Amino acid sequence: MTEIRGIIPPIITPMNEDETVNEKELANQVERLIQAGVHGIFAFGTNGEGYALDETEKEQVLSTVIRTAAGRVPVYAGTGCITTKETIRMSRMAERVGADMLSIITPSFAAASQEELYCHYKAVAEAVHLPIVLYNIPARTGNALAPSTVARLAEIDNIAGAKDSSENFDNMLQYIEKTRGKNFNILSGNDSLILWNLMAGGTGGIAGCANVFPENMVDIYEKFISGDLEGARKAQDAIRPFRNTFQYGNPNTVVKTAVALLGYPVGRCRSPFNQLPQKGIDAIRGVLEECRKEGMR
């Protein structure tokens, strides 16, 4: 089974002016991230605008990422949908195309009980052979995976980990505590908590900020693993000024705007989720300039 560890960027999906996928720049971003030392690439996650891509576009994005990565790092595919049937179809597509791992977000809009969530993930796991990372982000989906449910799902062979984006550190701690001793990995979905995840026994993070500062984000993990806790803490603290710019709009839009301001032709997020006030753009530009002076890459 592919190791679930390190810094895995939920890669942005570059788009042309007409909002079609810019495959050439997507391949360039994959190469850029791999050269920076990332430990995996996550296609069409939240930062990759998976919520705004249709099924054909998702296959296009995934195929481009897999082809460019060429086995150098594992490729994760975000295949979660609202229904179990739809999630199975998307997961089988990702398996057929050649993904190494599935990241499956909880169903959204309709409220789901913990038993319904358990049955949903169990059915998907039985329908595919790839390892699955559960994805908990209740602020976006309206459905939270309870620690007790994660513990039950961890007993299923190919459910191999969970990403927690609940913004609740105790929730992530309980994921770690309730699955300790099992072959199960907990990733932080909050970039500010990656070091604390590692210190608590987690294995890394799916880090949106790695689209902007891939080398710095990799340093959090690599320095921690090498025993340089102070270096890891410095790399973790360094992203705070950039994360403070999230106040100006959707974090996905902030991240993609920052990558564009670095000089990459990634385009805008798909409408309507693509607007930032000018003061926000100016703030991002200012933070990027300060970070460059500090040597952040």
Tab-separated table of C-alpha atoms in Angstrom:
chain	number	residue	atom	x	y	z
A	1	MET	CA	0.000	0.000	0.000
A	2	THR	CA	1.240	3.495	-0.878
A	3	GLU	CA	2.510	5.420	2.129
A	4	ILE	CA	0.261	8.245	3.265
A	5	ARG	CA	2.699	10.785	4.614
A	6	GLY	CA	4.365	14.127	4.148
A	7	ILE	CA	3.147	17.213	2.322
A	8	ILE	CA	0.550	16.541	-0.345
A	9	PRO	CA	-0.586	19.670	-2.227
A	10	PRO	CA	-4.220	19.743	-3.375
A	11	ILE	CA	-2.996	21.081	-6.695
A	12	ILE	CA	-4.849	24.019	-8.213
A	13	THR	CA	-6.519	23.484	-11.593
A	14	PRO	CA	-5.150	26.106	-14.043
A	15	MET	CA	-7.768	27.468	-16.398
A	16	ASN	CA	-7.825	29.439	-19.612
A	17	GLU	CA	-9.839	32.644	-19.996
A	18	ASP	CA	-12.840	30.624	-21.175
A	19	GLU	CA	-12.615	28.466	-18.010
A	20	THR	CA	-11.422	25.372	-19.850
A	21	VAL	CA	-8.652	23.381	-18.169
A	22	ASN	CA	-5.155	24.547	-19.073
A	23	GLU	CA	-3.423	21.160	-19.351
A	24	LYS	CA	-0.034	22.621	-20.240
A	25	GLU	CA	0.108	24.777	-17.116
A	26	LEU	CA	-1.313	21.966	-14.981
A	27	ALA	CA	1.603	19.783	-16.065
A	28	ASN	CA	3.971	22.659	-15.292
A	29	GLN	CA	2.532	22.984	-11.774
A	30	VAL	CA	2.888	19.238	-11.164
A	31	GLU	CA	6.534	19.437	-12.199
A	32	ARG	CA	7.118	22.522	-10.057
A	33	LEU	CA	5.694	20.826	-6.957
A	34	ILE	CA	7.596	17.586	-7.478
A	35	GLN	CA	10.856	19.488	-7.943
A	36	ALA	CA	10.142	21.208	-4.607
A	37	GLY	CA	10.092	17.817	-2.893
A	38	VAL	CA	6.403	17.216	-2.193
A	39	HIS	CA	5.358	13.720	-1.158
A	40	GLY	CA	2.251	13.389	-3.318
A	41	ILE	CA	-0.154	15.311	-5.561
A	42	PHE	CA	-3.876	15.534	-4.833
A	43	ALA	CA	-5.954	16.173	-7.967
A	44	PHE	CA	-9.253	18.119	-7.869
A	45	GLY	CA	-9.437	18.537	-4.143
A	46	THR	CA	-10.969	21.649	-2.616
A	47	ASN	CA	-8.116	23.879	-3.836
A	48	GLY	CA	-8.329	22.117	-7.193
A	49	GLU	CA	-11.963	23.213	-7.535
A	50	GLY	CA	-13.245	19.673	-7.614
A	51	TYR	CA	-16.652	21.071	-6.664
A	52	ALA	CA	-16.708	23.044	-9.957
A	53	LEU	CA	-15.418	20.424	-12.412
A	54	ASP	CA	-17.579	17.981	-14.329
A	55	GLU	CA	-16.779	14.283	-14.655
A	56	THR	CA	-15.042	14.639	-18.027
A	57	GLU	CA	-12.857	17.459	-16.727
A	58	LYS	CA	-11.915	15.451	-13.645
A	59	GLU	CA	-10.703	12.599	-15.827
A	60	GLN	CA	-8.785	15.119	-17.959
A	61	VAL	CA	-7.118	16.650	-14.897
A	62	LEU	CA	-6.324	13.292	-13.309
A	63	SER	CA	-4.852	11.882	-16.526
A	64	THR	CA	-2.613	14.938	-16.912
A	65	VAL	CA	-1.406	14.761	-13.311
A	66	ILE	CA	-0.682	11.020	-13.488
A	67	ARG	CA	1.101	11.309	-16.828
A	68	THR	CA	3.278	14.172	-15.583
A	69	ALA	CA	4.021	12.682	-12.176
A	70	ALA	CA	5.145	9.501	-13.944
A	71	GLY	CA	5.309	7.481	-10.744
A	72	ARG	CA	7.641	9.863	-8.926
A	73	VAL	CA	5.054	10.593	-6.225
A	74	PRO	CA	1.678	9.016	-5.464
A	75	VAL	CA	-1.351	10.697	-7.005
A	76	TYR	CA	-4.507	11.153	-4.943
A	77	ALA	CA	-7.903	11.676	-6.605
A	78	GLY	CA	-10.800	13.425	-4.892
A	79	THR	CA	-13.726	11.230	-5.869
A	80	GLY	CA	-16.318	11.993	-3.214
A	81	CYS	CA	-19.819	12.897	-4.427
A	82	ILE	CA	-23.216	13.333	-2.807
A	83	THR	CA	-24.482	9.795	-3.435
A	84	THR	CA	-22.810	6.440	-2.915
A	85	LYS	CA	-23.572	5.381	-6.499
A	86	GLU	CA	-21.945	8.508	-7.917
A	87	THR	CA	-18.934	8.195	-5.621
A	88	ILE	CA	-18.376	4.599	-6.716
A	89	ARG	CA	-18.538	5.626	-10.377
A	90	MET	CA	-15.978	8.391	-9.871
A	91	SER	CA	-13.748	6.147	-7.770
A	92	ARG	CA	-13.745	3.441	-10.418
A	93	MET	CA	-12.847	6.076	-13.016
A	94	ALA	CA	-9.857	7.154	-10.915
A	95	GLU	CA	-8.808	3.527	-10.458
A	96	ARG	CA	-9.047	2.907	-14.194
A	97	VAL	CA	-7.049	6.033	-15.073
A	98	GLY	CA	-4.260	5.048	-12.682
A	99	ALA	CA	-4.597	6.968	-9.398
A	100	ASP	CA	-2.703	5.597	-6.407
A	101	MET	CA	-5.104	6.781	-3.723
A	102	LEU	CA	-8.653	8.054	-3.320
A	103	SER	CA	-9.637	10.967	-1.106
A	104	ILE	CA	-13.351	10.823	-0.427
A	105	ILE	CA	-15.131	13.807	1.090
A	106	THR	CA	-18.296	13.277	3.088
A	107	PRO	CA	-21.574	13.642	1.193
A	108	SER	CA	-22.995	17.157	1.276
A	109	PHE	CA	-26.264	19.129	1.428
A	110	ALA	CA	-28.505	16.402	2.888
A	111	ALA	CA	-27.832	15.621	6.557
A	112	ALA	CA	-26.355	12.150	7.064
A	113	SER	CA	-26.302	10.066	10.243
A	114	GLN	CA	-23.067	8.432	11.369
A	115	GLU	CA	-24.487	5.041	10.369
A	116	GLU	CA	-25.269	6.379	6.897
A	117	LEU	CA	-21.726	7.742	6.578
A	118	TYR	CA	-20.281	4.414	7.700
A	119	CYS	CA	-22.365	2.478	5.175
A	120	HIS	CA	-21.463	4.960	2.424
A	121	TYR	CA	-17.715	4.576	2.894
A	122	LYS	CA	-17.946	0.813	3.423
A	123	ALA	CA	-19.812	0.384	0.122
A	124	VAL	CA	-17.265	2.494	-1.766
A	125	ALA	CA	-14.345	0.596	-0.210
A	126	GLU	CA	-15.885	-2.703	-1.296
A	127	ALA	CA	-16.318	-1.429	-4.866
A	128	VAL	CA	-12.661	-0.496	-5.501
A	129	HIS	CA	-9.196	-1.799	-4.703
A	130	LEU	CA	-7.397	1.490	-4.081
A	131	PRO	CA	-6.638	2.763	-0.568
A	132	ILE	CA	-9.040	5.444	0.630
A	133	VAL	CA	-8.409	8.559	2.702
A	134	LEU	CA	-11.534	9.847	4.435
A	135	TYR	CA	-12.018	13.620	4.133
A	136	ASN	CA	-13.753	15.505	6.941
A	137	ILE	CA	-14.596	19.166	6.243
A	138	PRO	CA	-17.987	19.772	7.879
A	139	ALA	CA	-17.968	23.539	7.303
A	140	ARG	CA	-18.191	22.862	3.552
A	141	THR	CA	-20.325	19.691	3.492
A	142	GLY	CA	-22.550	19.980	6.546
A	143	ASN	CA	-21.651	16.418	7.584
A	144	ALA	CA	-18.954	15.632	10.140
A	145	LEU	CA	-17.210	12.278	10.543
A	146	ALA	CA	-17.211	11.508	14.259
A	147	PRO	CA	-14.021	10.001	15.735
A	148	SER	CA	-15.955	6.842	16.652
A	149	THR	CA	-17.040	6.440	13.019
A	150	VAL	CA	-13.473	6.913	11.801
A	151	ALA	CA	-12.384	4.215	14.253
A	152	ARG	CA	-14.985	1.820	12.813
A	153	LEU	CA	-13.993	2.622	9.238
A	154	ALA	CA	-10.310	2.087	10.067
A	155	GLU	CA	-11.126	-1.622	10.473
A	156	ILE	CA	-11.857	-1.877	6.735
A	157	ASP	CA	-8.702	-3.008	4.912
A	158	ASN	CA	-8.478	-0.395	2.166
A	159	ILE	CA	-9.636	2.573	4.254
A	160	ALA	CA	-6.147	3.716	5.095
A	161	GLY	CA	-6.365	7.202	6.554
A	162	ALA	CA	-8.287	10.390	7.178
A	163	LYS	CA	-7.799	14.056	6.424
A	164	ASP	CA	-9.293	16.341	9.037
A	165	SER	CA	-10.231	19.883	8.004
A	166	SER	CA	-12.657	20.479	10.854
A	167	GLU	CA	-10.586	23.366	12.287
A	168	ASN	CA	-10.970	21.501	15.595
A	169	PHE	CA	-7.609	20.236	16.810
A	170	ASP	CA	-9.221	18.013	19.440
A	171	ASN	CA	-11.206	16.258	16.711
A	172	MET	CA	-7.987	15.465	14.852
A	173	LEU	CA	-6.397	14.303	18.107
A	174	GLN	CA	-9.280	11.913	18.666
A	175	TYR	CA	-8.838	10.529	15.155
A	176	ILE	CA	-5.204	9.817	16.057
A	177	GLU	CA	-6.026	8.393	19.483
A	178	LYS	CA	-8.826	6.109	18.294
A	179	THR	CA	-6.800	4.623	15.424
A	180	ARG	CA	-3.428	4.346	17.172
A	181	GLY	CA	-1.836	0.939	16.649
A	182	LYS	CA	-3.691	0.380	13.388
A	183	ASN	CA	-2.214	0.823	9.934
A	184	PHE	CA	-4.038	4.134	9.640
A	185	ASN	CA	-2.740	7.630	8.924
A	186	ILE	CA	-4.135	11.002	9.954
A	187	LEU	CA	-3.397	14.061	7.824
A	188	SER	CA	-4.085	17.663	8.743
A	189	GLY	CA	-6.262	19.566	6.307
A	190	ASN	CA	-5.474	22.791	8.158
A	191	ASP	CA	-2.041	24.061	7.091
A	192	SER	CA	-1.540	25.782	10.465
A	193	LEU	CA	-1.764	22.445	12.294
A	194	ILE	CA	0.635	20.294	10.265
A	195	LEU	CA	3.498	20.414	12.770
A	196	TRP	CA	1.108	19.777	15.658
A	197	ASN	CA	-0.390	16.858	13.734
A	198	LEU	CA	3.086	15.347	13.376
A	199	MET	CA	3.912	15.905	17.034
A	200	ALA	CA	0.690	14.160	18.052
A	201	GLY	CA	1.382	11.100	15.906
A	202	GLY	CA	-0.149	12.108	12.577
A	203	THR	CA	1.719	11.734	9.302
A	204	GLY	CA	1.544	15.105	7.531
A	205	GLY	CA	-0.877	17.338	5.728
A	206	ILE	CA	-2.812	17.990	2.548
A	207	ALA	CA	-1.624	21.565	2.305
A	208	GLY	CA	-3.182	24.216	0.068
A	209	CYS	CA	-0.362	26.625	0.889
A	210	ALA	CA	2.044	24.193	-0.788
A	211	ASN	CA	0.746	25.554	-4.093
A	212	VAL	CA	2.333	28.872	-3.114
A	213	PHE	CA	5.299	27.891	-0.919
A	214	PRO	CA	6.027	24.238	-1.714
A	215	GLU	CA	9.608	24.177	-0.418
A	216	ASN	CA	8.658	25.832	2.861
A	217	MET	CA	5.782	23.424	3.420
A	218	VAL	CA	7.997	20.422	2.670
A	219	ASP	CA	10.444	21.773	5.260
A	220	ILE	CA	7.814	21.408	8.003
A	221	TYR	CA	7.739	17.663	7.429
A	222	GLU	CA	11.350	16.989	6.499
A	223	LYS	CA	12.796	19.009	9.363
A	224	PHE	CA	10.464	17.364	11.838
A	225	ILE	CA	11.396	13.882	10.604
A	226	SER	CA	15.113	14.727	10.813
A	227	GLY	CA	14.722	15.897	14.411
A	228	ASP	CA	15.086	19.622	13.707
A	229	LEU	CA	12.025	20.735	15.665
A	230	GLU	CA	13.069	24.388	15.712
A	231	GLY	CA	13.491	24.396	11.928
A	232	ALA	CA	10.096	22.731	11.509
A	233	ARG	CA	8.505	25.282	13.825
A	234	LYS	CA	10.079	28.147	11.875
A	235	ALA	CA	8.693	26.765	8.594
A	236	GLN	CA	5.271	26.288	10.185
A	237	ASP	CA	5.169	29.820	11.618
A	238	ALA	CA	6.300	31.321	8.301
A	239	ILE	CA	2.940	30.740	6.584
A	240	ARG	CA	0.923	32.758	9.102
A	241	PRO	CA	1.158	36.095	7.206
A	242	PHE	CA	-0.126	34.442	4.044
A	243	ARG	CA	-2.942	32.616	5.824
A	244	ASN	CA	-4.007	35.934	7.303
A	245	THR	CA	-4.958	37.042	3.785
A	246	PHE	CA	-7.719	34.412	3.751
A	247	GLN	CA	-9.887	37.058	5.409
A	248	TYR	CA	-10.361	38.658	1.993
A	249	GLY	CA	-12.238	35.815	0.340
A	250	ASN	CA	-12.568	32.121	-0.394
A	251	PRO	CA	-9.222	30.474	0.547
A	252	ASN	CA	-9.220	28.638	-2.797
A	253	THR	CA	-9.453	31.967	-4.600
A	254	VAL	CA	-6.717	33.464	-2.416
A	255	VAL	CA	-4.352	30.549	-3.128
A	256	LYS	CA	-4.948	30.594	-6.886
A	257	THR	CA	-4.566	34.378	-6.988
A	258	ALA	CA	-1.254	34.073	-5.129
A	259	VAL	CA	0.071	31.506	-7.600
A	260	ALA	CA	-0.917	33.835	-10.454
A	261	LEU	CA	0.869	36.727	-8.735
A	262	LEU	CA	3.990	34.553	-8.591
A	263	GLY	CA	3.954	34.717	-12.384
A	264	TYR	CA	2.273	31.456	-13.365
A	265	PRO	CA	-0.567	31.598	-15.942
A	266	VAL	CA	-3.056	29.632	-13.840
A	267	GLY	CA	-6.046	31.886	-14.532
A	268	ARG	CA	-8.872	32.577	-12.130
A	269	CYS	CA	-11.108	30.221	-10.193
A	270	ARG	CA	-14.261	29.185	-12.002
A	271	SER	CA	-17.122	31.665	-11.677
A	272	PRO	CA	-18.748	32.686	-9.433
A	273	PHE	CA	-16.034	31.813	-6.888
A	274	ASN	CA	-13.346	34.061	-8.355
A	275	GLN	CA	-13.542	37.547	-6.912
A	276	LEU	CA	-11.347	39.325	-4.393
A	277	PRO	CA	-11.428	43.008	-3.428
A	278	GLN	CA	-8.478	45.072	-4.633
A	279	LYS	CA	-7.299	45.515	-1.047
A	280	GLY	CA	-7.126	41.724	-0.786
A	281	ILE	CA	-5.059	41.401	-3.950
A	282	ASP	CA	-2.755	44.165	-2.718
A	283	ALA	CA	-2.401	42.393	0.642
A	284	ILE	CA	-1.506	39.094	-1.040
A	285	ARG	CA	1.032	40.834	-3.268
A	286	GLY	CA	2.598	42.518	-0.236
A	287	VAL	CA	2.844	39.255	1.716
A	288	LEU	CA	4.420	37.468	-1.247
A	289	GLU	CA	7.049	40.193	-1.558
A	290	GLU	CA	7.883	39.976	2.145
A	291	CYS	CA	8.045	36.193	2.003
A	292	ARG	CA	10.431	36.332	-0.974
A	293	LYS	CA	12.712	38.621	1.040
A	294	GLU	CA	12.687	36.001	3.793
A	295	GLY	CA	13.729	33.358	1.269
A	296	MET	CA	10.426	31.469	1.252
A	297	ARG	CA	9.757	29.407	-1.831
